[in-house]
Short mmCIF file of C-alpha atoms and ligand atoms in Angstrom, two decimals:
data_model
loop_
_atom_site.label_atom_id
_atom_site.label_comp_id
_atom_site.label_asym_id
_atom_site.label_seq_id
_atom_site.Cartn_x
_atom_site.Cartn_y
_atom_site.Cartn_z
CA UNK A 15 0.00 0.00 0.00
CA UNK A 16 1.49 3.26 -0.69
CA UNK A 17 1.80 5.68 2.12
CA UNK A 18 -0.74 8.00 1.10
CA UNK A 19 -3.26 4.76 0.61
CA UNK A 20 -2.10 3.84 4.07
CA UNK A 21 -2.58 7.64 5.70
CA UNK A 22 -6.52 7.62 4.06
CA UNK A 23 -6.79 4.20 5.28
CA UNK A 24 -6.03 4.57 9.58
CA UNK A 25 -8.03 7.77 9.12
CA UNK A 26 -10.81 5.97 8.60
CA UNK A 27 -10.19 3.27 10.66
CA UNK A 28 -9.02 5.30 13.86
CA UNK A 29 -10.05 8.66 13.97
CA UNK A 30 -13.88 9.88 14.73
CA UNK A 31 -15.81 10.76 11.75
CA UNK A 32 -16.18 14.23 12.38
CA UNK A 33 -15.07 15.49 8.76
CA UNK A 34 -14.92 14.03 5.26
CA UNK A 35 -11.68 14.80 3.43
CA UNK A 36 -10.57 14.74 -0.22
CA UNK A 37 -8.19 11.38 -0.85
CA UNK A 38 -4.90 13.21 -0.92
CA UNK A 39 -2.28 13.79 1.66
CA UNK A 40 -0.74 17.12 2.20
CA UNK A 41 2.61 17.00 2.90
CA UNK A 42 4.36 20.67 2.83
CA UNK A 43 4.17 24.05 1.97
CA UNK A 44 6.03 27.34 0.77
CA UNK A 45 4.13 30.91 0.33
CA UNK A 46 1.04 30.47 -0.77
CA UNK A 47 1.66 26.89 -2.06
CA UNK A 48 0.74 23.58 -0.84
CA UNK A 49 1.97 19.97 -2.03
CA UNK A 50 0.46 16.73 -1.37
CA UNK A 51 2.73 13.14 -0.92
CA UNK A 52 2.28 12.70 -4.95
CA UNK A 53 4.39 16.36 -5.29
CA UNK A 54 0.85 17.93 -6.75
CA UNK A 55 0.65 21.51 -5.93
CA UNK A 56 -2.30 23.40 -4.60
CA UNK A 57 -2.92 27.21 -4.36
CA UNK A 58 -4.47 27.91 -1.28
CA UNK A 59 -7.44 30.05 -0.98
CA UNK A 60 -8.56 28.31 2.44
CA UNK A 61 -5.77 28.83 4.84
CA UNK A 62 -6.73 26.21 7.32
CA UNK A 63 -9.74 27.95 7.52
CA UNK A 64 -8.44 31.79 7.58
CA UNK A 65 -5.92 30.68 9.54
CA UNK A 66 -2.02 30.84 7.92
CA UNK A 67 -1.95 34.52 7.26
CA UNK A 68 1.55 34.27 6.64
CA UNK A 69 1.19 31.91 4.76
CA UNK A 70 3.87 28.54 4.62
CA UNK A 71 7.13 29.01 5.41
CA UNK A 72 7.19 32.18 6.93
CA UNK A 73 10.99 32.54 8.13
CA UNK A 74 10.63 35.40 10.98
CA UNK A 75 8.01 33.19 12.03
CA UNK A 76 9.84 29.66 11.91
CA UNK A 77 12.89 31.84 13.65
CA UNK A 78 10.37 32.77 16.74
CA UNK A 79 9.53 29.38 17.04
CA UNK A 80 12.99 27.73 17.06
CA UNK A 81 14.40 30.23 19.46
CA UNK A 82 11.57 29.34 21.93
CA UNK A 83 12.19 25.92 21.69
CA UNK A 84 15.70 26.39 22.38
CA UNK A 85 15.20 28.10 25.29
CA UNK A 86 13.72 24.62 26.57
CA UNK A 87 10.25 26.24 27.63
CA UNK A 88 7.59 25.16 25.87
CA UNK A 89 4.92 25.65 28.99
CA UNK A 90 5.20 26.59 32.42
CA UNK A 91 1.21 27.56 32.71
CA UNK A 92 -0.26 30.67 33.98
CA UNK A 93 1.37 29.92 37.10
CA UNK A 94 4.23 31.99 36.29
CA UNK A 95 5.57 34.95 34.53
CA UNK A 96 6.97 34.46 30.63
CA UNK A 97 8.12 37.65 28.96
CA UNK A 98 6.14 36.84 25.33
CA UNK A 99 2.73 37.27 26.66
CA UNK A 100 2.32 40.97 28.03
CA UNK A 101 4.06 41.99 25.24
CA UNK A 102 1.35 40.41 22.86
CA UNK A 103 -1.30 41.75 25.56
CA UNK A 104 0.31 45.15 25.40
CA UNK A 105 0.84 44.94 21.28
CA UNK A 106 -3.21 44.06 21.12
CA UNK A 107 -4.18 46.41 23.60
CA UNK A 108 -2.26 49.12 21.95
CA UNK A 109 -3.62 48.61 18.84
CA UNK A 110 -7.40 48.33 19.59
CA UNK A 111 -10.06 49.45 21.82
CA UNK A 112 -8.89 47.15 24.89
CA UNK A 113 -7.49 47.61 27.47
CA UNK A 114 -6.62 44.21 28.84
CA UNK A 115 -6.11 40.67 27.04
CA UNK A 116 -6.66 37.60 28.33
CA UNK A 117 -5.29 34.14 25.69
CA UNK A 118 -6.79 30.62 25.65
CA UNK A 119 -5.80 28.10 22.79
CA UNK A 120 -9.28 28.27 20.34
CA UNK A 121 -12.04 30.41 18.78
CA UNK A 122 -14.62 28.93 20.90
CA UNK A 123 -12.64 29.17 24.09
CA UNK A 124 -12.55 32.90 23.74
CA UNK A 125 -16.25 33.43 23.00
CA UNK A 126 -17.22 30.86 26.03
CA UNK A 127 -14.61 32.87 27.83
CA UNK A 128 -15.92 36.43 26.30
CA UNK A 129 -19.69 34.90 27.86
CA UNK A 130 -18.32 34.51 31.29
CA UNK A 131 -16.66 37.88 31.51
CA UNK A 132 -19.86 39.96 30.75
CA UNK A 133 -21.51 37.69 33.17
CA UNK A 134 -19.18 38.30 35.99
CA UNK A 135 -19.54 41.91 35.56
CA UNK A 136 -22.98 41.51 35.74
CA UNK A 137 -22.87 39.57 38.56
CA UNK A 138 -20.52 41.61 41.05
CA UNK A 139 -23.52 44.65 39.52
CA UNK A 140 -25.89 42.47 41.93
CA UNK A 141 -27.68 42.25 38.48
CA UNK A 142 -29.11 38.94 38.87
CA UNK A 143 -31.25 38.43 36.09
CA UNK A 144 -29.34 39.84 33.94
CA UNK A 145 -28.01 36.41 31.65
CA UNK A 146 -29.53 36.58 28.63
CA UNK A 147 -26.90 36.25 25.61
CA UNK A 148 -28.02 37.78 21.89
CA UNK A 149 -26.90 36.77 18.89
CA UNK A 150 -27.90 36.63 14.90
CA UNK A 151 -29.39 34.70 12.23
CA UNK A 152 -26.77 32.71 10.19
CA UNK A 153 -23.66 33.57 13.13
CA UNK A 154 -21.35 30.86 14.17
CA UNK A 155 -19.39 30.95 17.32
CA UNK A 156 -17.88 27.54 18.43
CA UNK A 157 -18.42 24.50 18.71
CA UNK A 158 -18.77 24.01 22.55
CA UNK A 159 -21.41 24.15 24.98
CA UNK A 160 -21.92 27.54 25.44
CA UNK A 161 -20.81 28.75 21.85
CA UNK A 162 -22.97 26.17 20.55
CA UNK A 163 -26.23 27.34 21.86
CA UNK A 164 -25.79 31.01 20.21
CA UNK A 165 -24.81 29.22 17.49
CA UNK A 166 -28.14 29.13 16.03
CA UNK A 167 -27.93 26.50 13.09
CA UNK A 168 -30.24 23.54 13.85
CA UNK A 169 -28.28 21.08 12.41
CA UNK A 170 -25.69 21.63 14.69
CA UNK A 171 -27.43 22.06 17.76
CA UNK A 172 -30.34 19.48 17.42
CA UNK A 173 -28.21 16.35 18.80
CA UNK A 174 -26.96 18.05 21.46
CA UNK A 175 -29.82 19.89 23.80
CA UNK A 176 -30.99 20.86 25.54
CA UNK A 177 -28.38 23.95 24.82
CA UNK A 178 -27.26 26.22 27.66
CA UNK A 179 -29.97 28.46 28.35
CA UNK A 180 -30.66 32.00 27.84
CA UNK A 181 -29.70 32.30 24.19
CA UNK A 182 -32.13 34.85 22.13
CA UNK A 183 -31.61 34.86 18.33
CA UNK A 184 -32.04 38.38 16.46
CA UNK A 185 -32.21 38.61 12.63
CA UNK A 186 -29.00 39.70 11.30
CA UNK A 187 -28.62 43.32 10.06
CA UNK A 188 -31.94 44.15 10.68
CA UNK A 189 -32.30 47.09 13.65
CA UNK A 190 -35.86 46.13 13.97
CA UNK A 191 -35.11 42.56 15.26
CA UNK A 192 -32.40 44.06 17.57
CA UNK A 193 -34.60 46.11 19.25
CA UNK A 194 -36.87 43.32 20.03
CA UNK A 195 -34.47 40.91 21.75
CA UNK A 196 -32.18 43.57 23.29
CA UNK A 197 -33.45 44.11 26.50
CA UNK A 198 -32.47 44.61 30.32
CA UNK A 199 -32.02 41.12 30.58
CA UNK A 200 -29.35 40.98 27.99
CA UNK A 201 -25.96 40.49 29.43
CA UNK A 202 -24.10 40.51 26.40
CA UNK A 203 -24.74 40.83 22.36
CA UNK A 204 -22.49 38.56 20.18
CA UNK A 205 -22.12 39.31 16.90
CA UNK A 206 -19.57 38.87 13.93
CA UNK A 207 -18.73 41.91 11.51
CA UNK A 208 -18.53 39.81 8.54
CA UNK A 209 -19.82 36.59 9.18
CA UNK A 210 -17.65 33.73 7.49
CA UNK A 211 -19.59 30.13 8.42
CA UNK A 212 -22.61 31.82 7.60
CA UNK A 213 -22.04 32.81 4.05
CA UNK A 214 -19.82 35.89 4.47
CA UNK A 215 -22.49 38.48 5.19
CA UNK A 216 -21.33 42.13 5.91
CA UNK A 217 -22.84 43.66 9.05
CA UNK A 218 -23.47 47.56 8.02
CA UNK A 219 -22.28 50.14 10.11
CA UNK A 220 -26.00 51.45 10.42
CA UNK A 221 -26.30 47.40 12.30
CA UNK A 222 -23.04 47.41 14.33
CA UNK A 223 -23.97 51.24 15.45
CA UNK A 224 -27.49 50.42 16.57
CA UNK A 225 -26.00 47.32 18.76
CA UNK A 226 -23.57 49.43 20.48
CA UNK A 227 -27.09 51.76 21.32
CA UNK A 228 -28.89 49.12 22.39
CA UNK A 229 -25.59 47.64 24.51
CA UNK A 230 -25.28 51.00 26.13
CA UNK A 231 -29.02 51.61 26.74
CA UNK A 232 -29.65 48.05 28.02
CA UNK A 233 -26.24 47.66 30.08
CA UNK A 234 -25.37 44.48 27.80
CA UNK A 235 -21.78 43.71 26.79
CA UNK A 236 -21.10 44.04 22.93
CA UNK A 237 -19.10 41.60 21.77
CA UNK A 238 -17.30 41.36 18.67
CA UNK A 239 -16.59 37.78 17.29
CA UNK A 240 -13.36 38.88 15.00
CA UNK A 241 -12.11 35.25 15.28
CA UNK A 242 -12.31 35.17 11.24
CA UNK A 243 -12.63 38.20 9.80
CA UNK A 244 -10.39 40.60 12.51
CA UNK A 245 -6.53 40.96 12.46
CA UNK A 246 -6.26 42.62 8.84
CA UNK A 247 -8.07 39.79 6.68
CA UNK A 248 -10.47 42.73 5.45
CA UNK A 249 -7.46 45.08 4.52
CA UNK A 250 -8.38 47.05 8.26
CA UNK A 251 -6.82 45.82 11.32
CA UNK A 252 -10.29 44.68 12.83
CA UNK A 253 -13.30 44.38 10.60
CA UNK A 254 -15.20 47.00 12.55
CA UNK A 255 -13.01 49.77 12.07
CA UNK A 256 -14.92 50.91 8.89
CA UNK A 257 -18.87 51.12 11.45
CA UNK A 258 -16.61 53.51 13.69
CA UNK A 259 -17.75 52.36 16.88
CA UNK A 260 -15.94 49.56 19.24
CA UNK A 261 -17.30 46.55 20.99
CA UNK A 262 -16.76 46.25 25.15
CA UNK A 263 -14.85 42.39 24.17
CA UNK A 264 -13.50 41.21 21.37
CA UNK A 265 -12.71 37.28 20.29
CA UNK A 266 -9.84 36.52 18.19
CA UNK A 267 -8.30 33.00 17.07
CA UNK A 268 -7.93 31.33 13.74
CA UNK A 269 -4.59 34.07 12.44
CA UNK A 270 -3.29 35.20 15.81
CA UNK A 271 -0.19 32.59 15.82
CA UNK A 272 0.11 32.06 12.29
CA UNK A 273 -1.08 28.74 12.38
CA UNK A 274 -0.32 27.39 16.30
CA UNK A 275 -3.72 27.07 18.19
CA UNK A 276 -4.61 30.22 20.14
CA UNK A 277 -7.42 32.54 21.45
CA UNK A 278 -7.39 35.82 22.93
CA UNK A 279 -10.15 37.75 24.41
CA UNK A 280 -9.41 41.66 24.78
CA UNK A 281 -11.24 43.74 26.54
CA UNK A 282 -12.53 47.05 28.32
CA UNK A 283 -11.05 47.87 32.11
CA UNK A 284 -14.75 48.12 33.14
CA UNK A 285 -14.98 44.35 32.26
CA UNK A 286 -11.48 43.29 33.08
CA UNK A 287 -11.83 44.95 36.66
CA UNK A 288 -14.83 42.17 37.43
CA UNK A 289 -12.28 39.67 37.11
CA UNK A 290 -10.58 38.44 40.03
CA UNK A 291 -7.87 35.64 40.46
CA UNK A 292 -9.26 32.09 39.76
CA UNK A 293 -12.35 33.48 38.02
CA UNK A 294 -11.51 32.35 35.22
CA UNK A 295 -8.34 29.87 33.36
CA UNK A 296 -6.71 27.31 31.56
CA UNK A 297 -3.51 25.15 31.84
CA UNK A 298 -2.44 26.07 28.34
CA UNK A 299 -2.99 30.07 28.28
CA UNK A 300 -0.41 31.88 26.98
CA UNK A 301 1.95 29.48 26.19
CA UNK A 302 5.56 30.82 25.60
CA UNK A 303 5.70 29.45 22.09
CA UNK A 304 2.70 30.69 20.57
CA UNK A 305 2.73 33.67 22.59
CA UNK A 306 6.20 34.35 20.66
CA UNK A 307 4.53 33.21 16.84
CA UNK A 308 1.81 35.29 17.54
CA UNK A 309 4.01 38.25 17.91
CA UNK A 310 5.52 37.90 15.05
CA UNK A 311 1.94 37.84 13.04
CA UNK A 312 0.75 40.74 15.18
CA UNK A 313 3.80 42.67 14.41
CA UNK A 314 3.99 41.58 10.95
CA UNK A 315 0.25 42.34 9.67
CA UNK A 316 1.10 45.77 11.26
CA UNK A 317 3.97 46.44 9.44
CA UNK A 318 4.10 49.12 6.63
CA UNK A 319 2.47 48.36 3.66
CA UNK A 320 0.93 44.90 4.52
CA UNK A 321 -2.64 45.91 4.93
CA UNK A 322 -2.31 47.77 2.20
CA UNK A 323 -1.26 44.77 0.24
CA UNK A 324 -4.49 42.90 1.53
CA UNK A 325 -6.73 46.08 0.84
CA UNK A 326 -5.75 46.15 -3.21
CA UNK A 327 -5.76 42.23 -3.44
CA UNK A 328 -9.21 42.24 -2.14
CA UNK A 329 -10.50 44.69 -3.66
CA UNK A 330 -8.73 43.06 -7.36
CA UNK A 331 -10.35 39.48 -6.17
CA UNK A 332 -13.43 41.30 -5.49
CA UNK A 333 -13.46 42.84 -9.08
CA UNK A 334 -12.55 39.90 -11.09
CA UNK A 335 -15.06 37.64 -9.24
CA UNK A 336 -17.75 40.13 -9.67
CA UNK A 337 -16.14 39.68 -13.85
CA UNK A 338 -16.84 36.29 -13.55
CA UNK A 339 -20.21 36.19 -15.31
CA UNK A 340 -21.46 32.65 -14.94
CA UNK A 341 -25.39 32.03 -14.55
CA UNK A 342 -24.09 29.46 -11.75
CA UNK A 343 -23.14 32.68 -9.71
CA UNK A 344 -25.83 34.83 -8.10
CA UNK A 345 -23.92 36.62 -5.87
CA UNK A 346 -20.24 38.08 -4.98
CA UNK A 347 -19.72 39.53 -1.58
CA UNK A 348 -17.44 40.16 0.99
CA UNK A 349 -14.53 42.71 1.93
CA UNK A 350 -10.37 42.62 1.48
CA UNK A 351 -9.63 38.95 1.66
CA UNK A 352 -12.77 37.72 2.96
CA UNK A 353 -14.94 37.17 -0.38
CA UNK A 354 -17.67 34.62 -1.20
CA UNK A 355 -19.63 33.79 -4.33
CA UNK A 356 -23.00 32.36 -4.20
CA UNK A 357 -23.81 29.65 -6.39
CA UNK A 358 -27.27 28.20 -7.64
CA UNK A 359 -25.22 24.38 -8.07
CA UNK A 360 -24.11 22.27 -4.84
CA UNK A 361 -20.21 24.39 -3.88
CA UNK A 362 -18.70 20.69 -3.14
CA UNK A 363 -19.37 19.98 -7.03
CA UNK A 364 -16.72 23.64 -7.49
CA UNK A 365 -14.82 22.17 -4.61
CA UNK A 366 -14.00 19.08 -5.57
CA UNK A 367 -13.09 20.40 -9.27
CA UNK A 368 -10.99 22.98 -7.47
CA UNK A 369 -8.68 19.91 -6.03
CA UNK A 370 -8.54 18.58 -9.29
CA UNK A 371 -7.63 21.72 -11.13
CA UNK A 372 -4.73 22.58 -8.36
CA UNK A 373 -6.96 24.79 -5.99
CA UNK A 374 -8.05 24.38 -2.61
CA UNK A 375 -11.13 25.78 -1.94
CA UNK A 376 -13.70 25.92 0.82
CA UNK A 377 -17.57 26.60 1.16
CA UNK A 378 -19.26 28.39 3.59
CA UNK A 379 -23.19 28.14 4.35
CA UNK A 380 -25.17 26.57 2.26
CA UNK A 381 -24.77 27.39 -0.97
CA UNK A 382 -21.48 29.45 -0.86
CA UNK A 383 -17.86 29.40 -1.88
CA UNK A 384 -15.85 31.31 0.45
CA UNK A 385 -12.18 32.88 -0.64
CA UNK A 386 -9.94 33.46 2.52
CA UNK A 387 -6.43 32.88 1.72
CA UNK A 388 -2.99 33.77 2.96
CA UNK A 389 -2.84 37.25 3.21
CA UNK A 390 0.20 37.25 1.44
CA UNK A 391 -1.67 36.04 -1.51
CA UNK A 392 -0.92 38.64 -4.84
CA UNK A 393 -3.01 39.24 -7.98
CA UNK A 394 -1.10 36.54 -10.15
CA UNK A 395 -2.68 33.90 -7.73
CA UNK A 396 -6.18 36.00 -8.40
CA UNK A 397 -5.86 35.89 -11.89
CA UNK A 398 -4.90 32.15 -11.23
CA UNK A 399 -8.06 31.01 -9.37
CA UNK A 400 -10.36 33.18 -11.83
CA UNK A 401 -8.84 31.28 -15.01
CA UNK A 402 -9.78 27.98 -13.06
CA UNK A 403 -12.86 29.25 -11.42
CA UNK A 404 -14.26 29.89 -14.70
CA UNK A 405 -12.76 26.60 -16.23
CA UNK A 406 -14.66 24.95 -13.55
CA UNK A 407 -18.02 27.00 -13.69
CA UNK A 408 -17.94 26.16 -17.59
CA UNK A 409 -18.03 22.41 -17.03
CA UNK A 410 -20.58 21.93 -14.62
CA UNK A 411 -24.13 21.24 -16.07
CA UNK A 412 -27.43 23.49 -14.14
CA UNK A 413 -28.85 20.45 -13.14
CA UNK A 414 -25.82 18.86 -11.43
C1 PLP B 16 -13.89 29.40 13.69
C2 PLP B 16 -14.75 30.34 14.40
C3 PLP B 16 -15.07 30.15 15.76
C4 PLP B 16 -14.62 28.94 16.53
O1 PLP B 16 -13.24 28.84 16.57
P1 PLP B 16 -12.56 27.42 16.92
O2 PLP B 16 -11.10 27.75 17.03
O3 PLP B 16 -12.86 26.51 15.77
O4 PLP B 16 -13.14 26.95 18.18
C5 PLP B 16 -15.86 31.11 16.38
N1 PLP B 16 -16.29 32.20 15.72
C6 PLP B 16 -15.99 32.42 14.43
C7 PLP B 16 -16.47 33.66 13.75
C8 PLP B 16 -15.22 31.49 13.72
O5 PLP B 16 -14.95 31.69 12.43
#
């Protein structure tokens, strides 16, 4: 059996059938490259789901890495001080509305996290009833307990309830609906700028403004799930820069550490100063090695001329899907390197042509195939994808 037969093969036998994957093996990558075990090469518009910002390879990043490692300490715990982590708290901090930053090692970790925080405030308030958590129509926030239940997709909540309660569901960018579930109850409002699971949908500022009303009126934390779209994927450092108004917590994951698993949650003083020692941890927070990648990505995507570099790709990728001009397509949204196109034919049947054609792509919602690549990517990689896209589009019958 070849290895790659063999690899497919204990997957299935040994691992729990949580995900169906394509029968190749990837094996390395450089820039924006990746190569399976056969030496096939596949341009990555995925990312490890918005994930490798830097892409493969990244040098300053590998460096980081190494140096921790040589230092012998990988993890000590929270237990004691490590120099890499209030620097990352301060770089965040320093670069956003917070004013404190706590780190986990996931997505959902921060938003289950994020949840407790605006609880405990409300809780030292004497504000009993005050536990009601909002969120929208087509969000996604995790995959545990807590995230789960204001994650309000029925397939993946049905096995699993009752869910935690107290989770109110709002209709996404529509004031109206906010209005109706905010209410003095509502400890916190959850909601993602551009939402990526969901379809990539674009909160308006008119939406995110009339939130941070409500939040303010109702004494509810805002909180912003960047954990996809935030740390310069839309061509802004955070994708609510553009609304002009700033969330009480914030979630971030997938890009922090350029790959390594990490959360942070940052977040107001008025919020921080409910917390109090043993309120809230985890063995693995702020680990010295992917406090030291993440650094590196923080410091990178601030550098000069990066998001600038993600700004005009997006906005090229934007154009020439919007060019694209196929009656599959019926729609093309999305902002800096965080597009989708919505499709009137199953994505997996684009997705699984993608693989063959040398592309790795990914779909999001139901009927949706999401772009969110390296954001090193450049526009010979767009002009790439679109000469396959359309390739692709052209071979696959309307009634497939
Ligand atoms: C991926 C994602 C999460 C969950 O992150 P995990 O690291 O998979 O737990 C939460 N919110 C958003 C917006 C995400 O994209």
């Amino acid at each position: 059996m070849s290895q790659k037969a063999e690899t497919i093969q204990k997957d299935s036998a040994y691992s729990v059938p949580v995900a169906a994957r394509p029968e190749f093996v990837l094996a390395r990558g450089e820039g924006v490259t990746l190569y399976d075990t056969d030496g096939k090469a596949y341009t990555d518009w995925v990312a490890g789901i918005a994930v490798n910002a830097l892409g493969y390879g990244d040098a300053e990043l590998k460096a980081a890495v190494s140096a921790q490692m040589d230092t012998g300490l990988l993890h000590v715990s929270g237990l004691y001080h490590t120099q890499a982590m209030p620097e990352l708290a301060q770089l965040l901090c320093d670069n956003s509305f917070a004013d404190k930053a706590y780190f986990c090692n996931s997505g959902a970790e921060a938003i289950e996290g994020a949840l407790k925080f605006a609880r405990k405030r409300a809780y030292v308030n004497g504000d009993v009833n005050k536990t009601k958590v909002v969120s929208f129509s087509e969000g996604f926030h995790g995959r545990t307990m807590g995230a789960l239940a204001i994650t309000p997709k029925e397939k993946y909540q049905q096995p699993f309830k009752p869910m935690v309660p107290g989770a109110i569901v709002g209709e996404f960018n529509n004031v109206e609906s906010a209005k109706e579930v905010i209410d003095a109850d509502t400890v916190a409002v959850v909601v993602e700028p551009i939402q990526g699971e969901g379809g990539i949908h674009v909160a308006t500022a008119e939406f995110l403004a009339a939130l941070r009303q409500l939040c303010d009126a109702h004494g509810a934390a805002l909180i912003f799930d960047e954990i996809q779209c935030g740390l310069g994927r839309t061509g802004d450092l955070w994708a609510h820069s553009f609304a002009g108004v700033s969330p009480d917590i914030m979630a971030l994951a997938k890009p922090l550490a350029g790959g390594l698993p990490v959360g942070a949650i940052l977040t107001s003083d008025a919020i921080a100063s409910a917390m109090s020692p043993g309120d809230h941890g985890s063995t693995f927070s702020g680990g010295a090695v992917v406090m030291r990648a993440a650094k590196v990505v923080v410091n990178r995507v601030l550098s000069d001329g990066f998001l600038e570099h993600v700004a005009e790709v997006g906005e090229y990728l934007m154009e020439r899907l919007s060019e694209l001009n196929s009656p599959h397509i019926t729609d093309v949204r999305g902002r800096g390197l965080m597009a989708g196109i919505e499709l009137k034919i199953p994505p997996a049947s684009v997705v699984n042509a993608g693989y063959e054609h040398g592309l790795l792509l990914v779909s999001s919602g139901s009927n949706v195939i999401r772009f969110v690549p390296p954001l090193i990517i450049g526009k010979a990689e767009v002009d790439e994808l679109i000469d396959k896209l359309t390739a692709i589009l052209e071979g696959i019958d309307d009634d497939s």
